[in-house]
Amino acid sequence: MIRSQVMGVGSALPRRVLTNAELALMVDTSDEWIVQRTGIKQRHIASEDETTASLGEAAARAALAHAGLSPDDIDLIILATSTPNNTFPATSVEIQQRLGMRHGYAFDLQAVCSGFVYAVSVADLHIRGGMAKRVLVIGAETFSRILDWSDRTTCVLFGDGAGAIVLEAAETEGTTADRGILASALRSDGTHKDKLFVDGGPSTTGTVGHLRMEGREVFKHAVGMITDVVTATLSAGGVSVDDLDWFVPHQANLRIIDASAKKMGIAPSKVVATVSDHGNTSAASVPLALSVAVADGRIRKGDLVLIEAMGGGFTWGAVLLRW
Ligand code: UT7
């Protein structure tokens, strides 16, 4: 059986760090409120010369180096982002050009905070369908460009960054002991589209717009949606929650992460949380967290890892993989 195996992981963060204390000088908020309600202590913010394409390129290069591969080895680039450099062409194509790749194909995928989980699952289908042998899956965002910096209910929550993995086709036994992607589940429900959205776009206002969110409403749905899709993914993969070595959730809010893990009976020691350092980086949050946990030696080859995300749309999803 062909499976998509992770060969390398990497990430990139903007140089500038913005602390809660600095935010408290900009809007009516406090370090105490932000930490208590979200677990966020700081976030990275892109400077003028740092874009979704440049951060995505840096994360891609780091993942390729970790895999011991070069851009020549890649057939497909999927970039998960809601903050592309331009309305078109796809920013993935710009990253392809920046990497010096003149072969293969590249496209962007837009599922907001669930983008990376969606992209991994789509990459897996391209690999198992025989379209591509090696895929670069990137999550890169510059949400700072679409924030309303006078709105304290949103501007304290988000940050910029990028993460990437390289997936490669490998022949396996077809058991749960295989390395690679074992199961995925994706969901969306557009009836919730007004709870987390950007109030502009090419076909409506002709402007980029700003992020708007009914935070409490999103929070209310998050834990139920996450646990539902995680349970479905574990069941499709033929494993139990106790088999998991690592739970790597979307990093929106530490309270959502803790409540989801608790509801599913996942021990806190198995949860990778990086939201305190990065804030919510949307599609970049899961690959950034993976990159941190691999670099510090927590996630090792052969570990059973569950990634999940939930965000605007709503969209949500999960992928079970053996690292
Ligand atoms: O990645 C996509 C998914 N997004 C999410 O998962 C976000 C989900 N939502 C959340 O994480 C939380 O709902 C928030 C962190 C956004 C807000 O936390 P909350 O506990 O739901 O707070 P709240 O919205 O109920 O607001 C509580 C109070 C309000 O004041 P009143 O009405 O009680 O007087 C807000 O006006 O906190 C006030 N508030 C703030 N105070 C200080 C809202 N934002 C701030 C702020 N600083 N930045």
XYZ file of C-alpha atoms and ligand atoms in Angstrom:
371
model
C 0.000 0.000 0.000
C 1.255 3.482 -0.905
C 1.425 5.883 2.015
C 2.534 9.524 2.265
C 5.431 9.735 4.708
C 6.890 12.849 6.319
C 10.508 13.326 5.215
C 11.190 16.723 6.755
C 9.673 19.677 8.576
C 10.681 23.332 8.877
C 9.398 26.742 9.835
C 10.044 30.470 9.628
C 8.998 33.377 11.819
C 9.175 37.138 11.225
C 12.000 38.917 13.052
C 9.771 41.263 15.027
C 8.183 40.010 18.267
C 5.159 41.892 19.616
C 4.484 41.341 23.328
C 1.204 41.676 25.219
C 2.695 44.637 27.098
C 3.277 46.463 23.799
C -0.302 45.693 22.696
C -1.594 47.201 25.947
C -0.107 50.520 24.773
C -2.067 50.279 21.494
C -5.564 49.154 22.644
C -7.475 48.831 25.935
C -6.159 45.431 26.998
C -3.675 43.874 29.432
C -1.125 41.085 29.546
C -3.233 39.496 32.309
C -6.449 39.432 30.201
C -4.704 38.030 27.114
C -2.825 35.310 29.045
C -5.870 34.280 31.106
C -8.297 34.135 28.179
C -5.987 32.783 25.468
C -2.585 31.657 26.820
C -0.865 33.996 24.323
C 2.220 35.886 25.585
C 3.691 37.150 22.327
C 3.391 36.851 18.552
C 5.670 37.551 15.560
C 4.658 40.320 13.145
C 5.917 40.577 9.558
C 7.869 43.697 8.581
C 7.329 45.319 5.172
C 9.943 43.107 3.512
C 8.453 39.901 4.952
C 5.465 38.419 3.118
C 3.504 35.178 2.961
C 5.679 34.179 -0.014
C 8.991 34.985 1.687
C 8.025 33.254 4.950
C 6.620 30.292 3.010
C 9.810 30.055 0.975
C 11.970 30.100 4.132
C 9.858 27.380 5.784
C 9.977 25.303 2.572
C 13.771 25.598 2.377
C 14.063 24.530 6.045
C 11.806 21.494 5.469
C 13.768 20.507 2.325
C 17.077 20.810 4.214
C 15.685 18.681 7.056
C 14.600 16.060 4.491
C 17.957 16.197 2.704
C 16.139 17.050 -0.534
C 16.275 19.887 -3.067
C 13.492 21.688 -4.993
C 14.364 19.421 -7.962
C 12.953 16.479 -5.985
C 9.498 18.065 -5.514
C 6.554 17.463 -7.896
C 3.860 19.541 -6.202
C 3.615 22.521 -3.839
C 0.397 23.110 -1.929
C 0.286 26.346 0.033
C -2.433 26.752 2.643
C -3.055 30.462 3.162
C -5.796 33.067 3.528
C -3.330 35.937 3.187
C -1.781 35.491 -0.283
C 0.713 38.005 -1.664
C -1.697 38.850 -4.497
C -5.289 37.975 -5.357
C -3.658 36.009 -8.164
C -1.449 34.294 -9.261
C -1.385 31.760 -6.456
C 1.357 32.505 -3.917
C 2.436 28.847 -4.174
C 3.502 29.586 -7.751
C 5.577 32.526 -6.511
C 7.193 30.209 -3.951
C 7.843 27.705 -6.774
C 9.629 30.477 -8.680
C 11.568 31.599 -5.574
C 12.752 27.996 -5.107
C 13.931 27.951 -8.730
C 11.481 25.184 -9.686
C 10.426 25.154 -13.357
C 8.782 21.712 -13.267
C 5.786 20.203 -11.467
C 2.718 22.137 -10.338
C 1.624 24.360 -7.469
C -1.641 25.692 -6.103
C -3.031 27.528 -3.075
C -5.663 26.062 -0.810
C -7.943 28.280 1.245
C -9.597 26.804 4.331
C -8.486 29.508 6.799
C -7.160 28.008 10.056
C -7.888 24.458 8.830
C -5.858 25.101 5.669
C -2.805 23.042 6.587
C -4.858 20.021 7.697
C -6.862 20.264 4.452
C -3.644 20.612 2.423
C -2.006 17.556 4.018
C -5.068 15.480 3.252
C -5.198 16.752 -0.368
C -1.453 16.091 -0.797
C -2.023 12.543 0.454
C -4.665 12.027 -2.263
C -2.302 13.341 -4.977
C 0.410 10.969 -3.734
C -1.815 7.899 -3.400
C -3.466 8.705 -6.742
C -0.053 8.635 -8.425
C -0.074 12.309 -9.500
C 2.955 13.246 -7.386
C 5.761 11.418 -5.607
C 6.994 14.218 -3.351
C 4.890 17.125 -2.143
C 5.832 20.261 -0.264
C 2.919 21.225 1.986
C 3.226 24.750 3.370
C 1.093 26.797 5.751
C 2.072 30.487 5.606
C 0.212 33.561 6.800
C 0.566 37.287 7.395
C -2.664 37.876 9.328
C -1.189 41.119 10.714
C -2.022 42.664 7.290
C -5.781 41.951 7.641
C -6.206 42.826 11.321
C -8.062 45.895 12.496
C -5.400 47.158 14.906
C -8.006 49.255 16.761
C -10.189 46.200 17.572
C -8.981 44.671 20.838
C -11.255 41.637 20.443
C -9.210 40.394 17.461
C -5.836 42.167 17.178
C -4.423 40.525 20.316
C -5.078 37.002 19.040
C -3.194 36.584 15.766
C 0.403 36.434 14.537
C 2.427 35.761 11.384
C 4.609 32.795 10.413
C 5.042 29.735 8.239
C 5.662 26.005 8.517
C 6.160 23.239 5.972
C 6.531 19.491 5.601
C 7.763 17.292 2.759
C 5.623 14.220 2.049
C 6.916 11.302 -0.030
C 5.252 8.213 -1.505
C 6.423 4.954 0.090
C 5.338 1.342 -0.321
C 4.144 -0.027 3.057
C 2.538 -3.119 4.610
C -0.853 -1.424 4.948
C -1.085 -1.687 8.757
C -1.364 0.881 11.542
C 2.339 0.271 12.251
C 3.216 1.915 8.894
C 4.894 5.288 8.840
C 2.851 7.882 6.955
C -0.685 9.239 6.801
C -3.136 6.663 8.179
C -6.439 8.569 8.031
C -7.981 12.001 7.458
C -11.387 13.602 7.928
C -12.486 17.032 6.673
C -15.675 18.990 7.405
C -17.196 22.392 6.606
C -20.462 24.192 7.348
C -21.073 27.541 5.636
C -24.025 28.445 7.852
C -21.385 29.759 10.269
C -19.665 31.994 7.692
C -20.557 35.276 9.449
C -18.958 34.264 12.765
C -15.368 34.561 11.485
C -14.746 36.337 8.187
C -12.935 39.145 6.375
C -15.195 42.080 5.456
C -13.722 42.615 1.987
C -12.742 40.778 -1.156
C -12.189 41.150 -4.923
C -15.759 40.279 -5.923
C -17.593 42.242 -3.240
C -15.871 45.404 -2.011
C -12.825 45.353 -4.248
C -10.738 45.792 -1.099
C -8.727 43.397 1.056
C -10.849 43.977 4.181
C -10.335 43.241 7.864
C -10.853 40.165 9.990
C -14.076 40.142 12.025
C -14.941 37.515 14.614
C -17.653 36.699 17.119
C -15.093 35.081 19.416
C -17.551 33.702 21.953
C -19.626 32.044 19.176
C -16.526 30.432 17.627
C -15.396 29.249 21.055
C -18.847 27.698 21.710
C -18.576 25.460 18.630
C -14.846 24.721 18.659
C -14.474 21.947 21.247
C -17.456 19.905 19.967
C -16.391 20.160 16.318
C -12.755 19.284 17.109
C -13.569 16.257 19.271
C -16.075 14.984 16.688
C -13.612 15.070 13.784
C -10.724 13.707 15.865
C -12.850 10.771 17.026
C -13.872 10.055 13.399
C -10.234 10.172 12.259
C -8.982 7.844 15.011
C -11.760 5.403 14.206
C -11.001 5.539 10.437
C -7.333 4.901 11.257
C -8.193 1.901 13.427
C -6.454 3.236 16.546
C -7.649 4.404 19.959
C -6.943 7.712 21.635
C -4.584 5.927 24.070
C -2.373 4.865 21.133
C -1.528 8.520 20.365
C 1.951 9.755 21.222
C 1.282 13.395 20.319
C -1.745 15.635 19.884
C -0.792 18.697 17.786
C -3.852 20.956 17.610
C -4.473 24.246 15.861
C -3.080 26.952 18.121
C -5.937 29.449 18.577
C -6.523 29.451 22.303
C -4.991 27.407 25.118
C -8.419 27.025 26.734
C -9.795 25.372 23.557
C -6.712 23.133 23.319
C -6.935 22.071 26.982
C -10.713 21.521 26.881
C -10.512 19.423 23.672
C -7.688 17.249 25.053
C -9.521 16.791 28.355
C -12.801 15.839 26.631
C -11.001 13.163 24.591
C -8.930 11.877 27.522
C -5.554 12.947 26.077
C -2.933 13.493 28.815
C -1.575 17.076 28.982
C 1.963 15.647 28.567
C 1.021 14.506 25.021
C -0.273 17.941 23.928
C 1.984 20.233 21.875
C 1.078 23.866 22.607
C 2.976 26.776 21.066
C 0.209 29.397 21.124
C 1.975 31.291 23.946
C 4.887 32.171 21.636
C 3.193 32.453 18.224
C -0.431 33.489 18.838
C -2.912 32.195 16.278
C -1.052 31.949 12.944
C -4.023 30.348 11.136
C -2.830 27.809 8.507
C 0.755 28.097 9.776
C -0.029 27.104 13.354
C 0.048 23.294 13.040
C 3.259 23.023 10.956
C 4.929 25.592 13.250
C 3.983 23.458 16.272
C 5.179 20.283 14.515
C 8.472 21.977 13.698
C 9.010 23.058 17.328
C 8.184 19.582 18.724
C 10.476 17.816 16.233
C 13.329 20.270 16.845
C 13.152 19.867 20.644
C 13.133 16.065 20.346
C 9.551 15.381 21.442
C 8.178 14.013 18.127
C 10.378 11.173 16.837
C 10.288 8.808 13.905
C 7.562 6.190 14.443
C 5.458 8.298 16.854
C 1.704 8.351 16.302
C 0.636 11.976 15.797
C -2.808 13.544 15.453
C -3.099 17.027 13.941
C -6.372 18.951 13.902
C -7.724 22.417 13.189
C -10.941 24.419 13.169
C -11.555 27.876 11.754
C -13.435 30.304 9.515
C -16.221 28.889 7.360
C -16.521 26.972 9.581
C -14.002 24.428 8.344
C -12.473 21.731 10.507
C -10.527 18.529 10.067
C -7.943 16.089 11.404
C -5.145 13.885 10.072
C -3.661 10.833 11.801
C -0.085 10.002 10.840
C 2.848 7.969 12.036
C 5.891 10.273 11.935
O -8.507 30.172 14.647
C -9.860 30.300 14.392
C -10.641 29.967 15.551
N -10.726 31.084 16.454
C -10.851 30.818 17.709
O -10.780 29.676 18.091
C -11.151 31.935 18.675
C -12.252 31.463 19.570
N -12.621 32.406 20.609
C -11.796 32.693 21.637
O -10.678 32.247 21.696
C -12.360 33.548 22.763
O -13.747 33.673 22.593
C -11.703 34.938 22.826
C -10.287 34.825 23.308
C -11.776 35.627 21.483
C -12.435 35.809 23.856
O -12.477 35.157 25.119
P -13.860 35.035 25.900
O -13.572 34.410 27.203
O -14.855 34.354 24.994
O -14.220 36.535 26.151
P -15.511 37.368 25.673
O -15.523 37.563 24.202
O -16.710 36.722 26.300
O -15.238 38.766 26.361
C -15.184 38.921 27.790
C -14.934 40.381 28.127
C -15.841 41.322 27.362
O -16.226 42.376 28.214
P -17.683 42.367 28.914
O -18.671 42.305 27.797
O -17.699 41.128 29.769
O -17.682 43.660 29.667
C -14.957 41.874 26.256
O -15.339 43.158 25.842
O -13.600 40.742 27.754
C -13.617 41.924 26.951
N -12.507 41.874 26.009
C -11.258 42.287 26.334
N -10.752 42.800 27.458
C -9.438 43.077 27.474
C -12.480 41.415 24.748
N -11.250 41.513 24.227
C -10.466 42.041 25.192
C -9.115 42.362 25.263
N -8.641 42.901 26.430
N -8.256 42.169 24.231
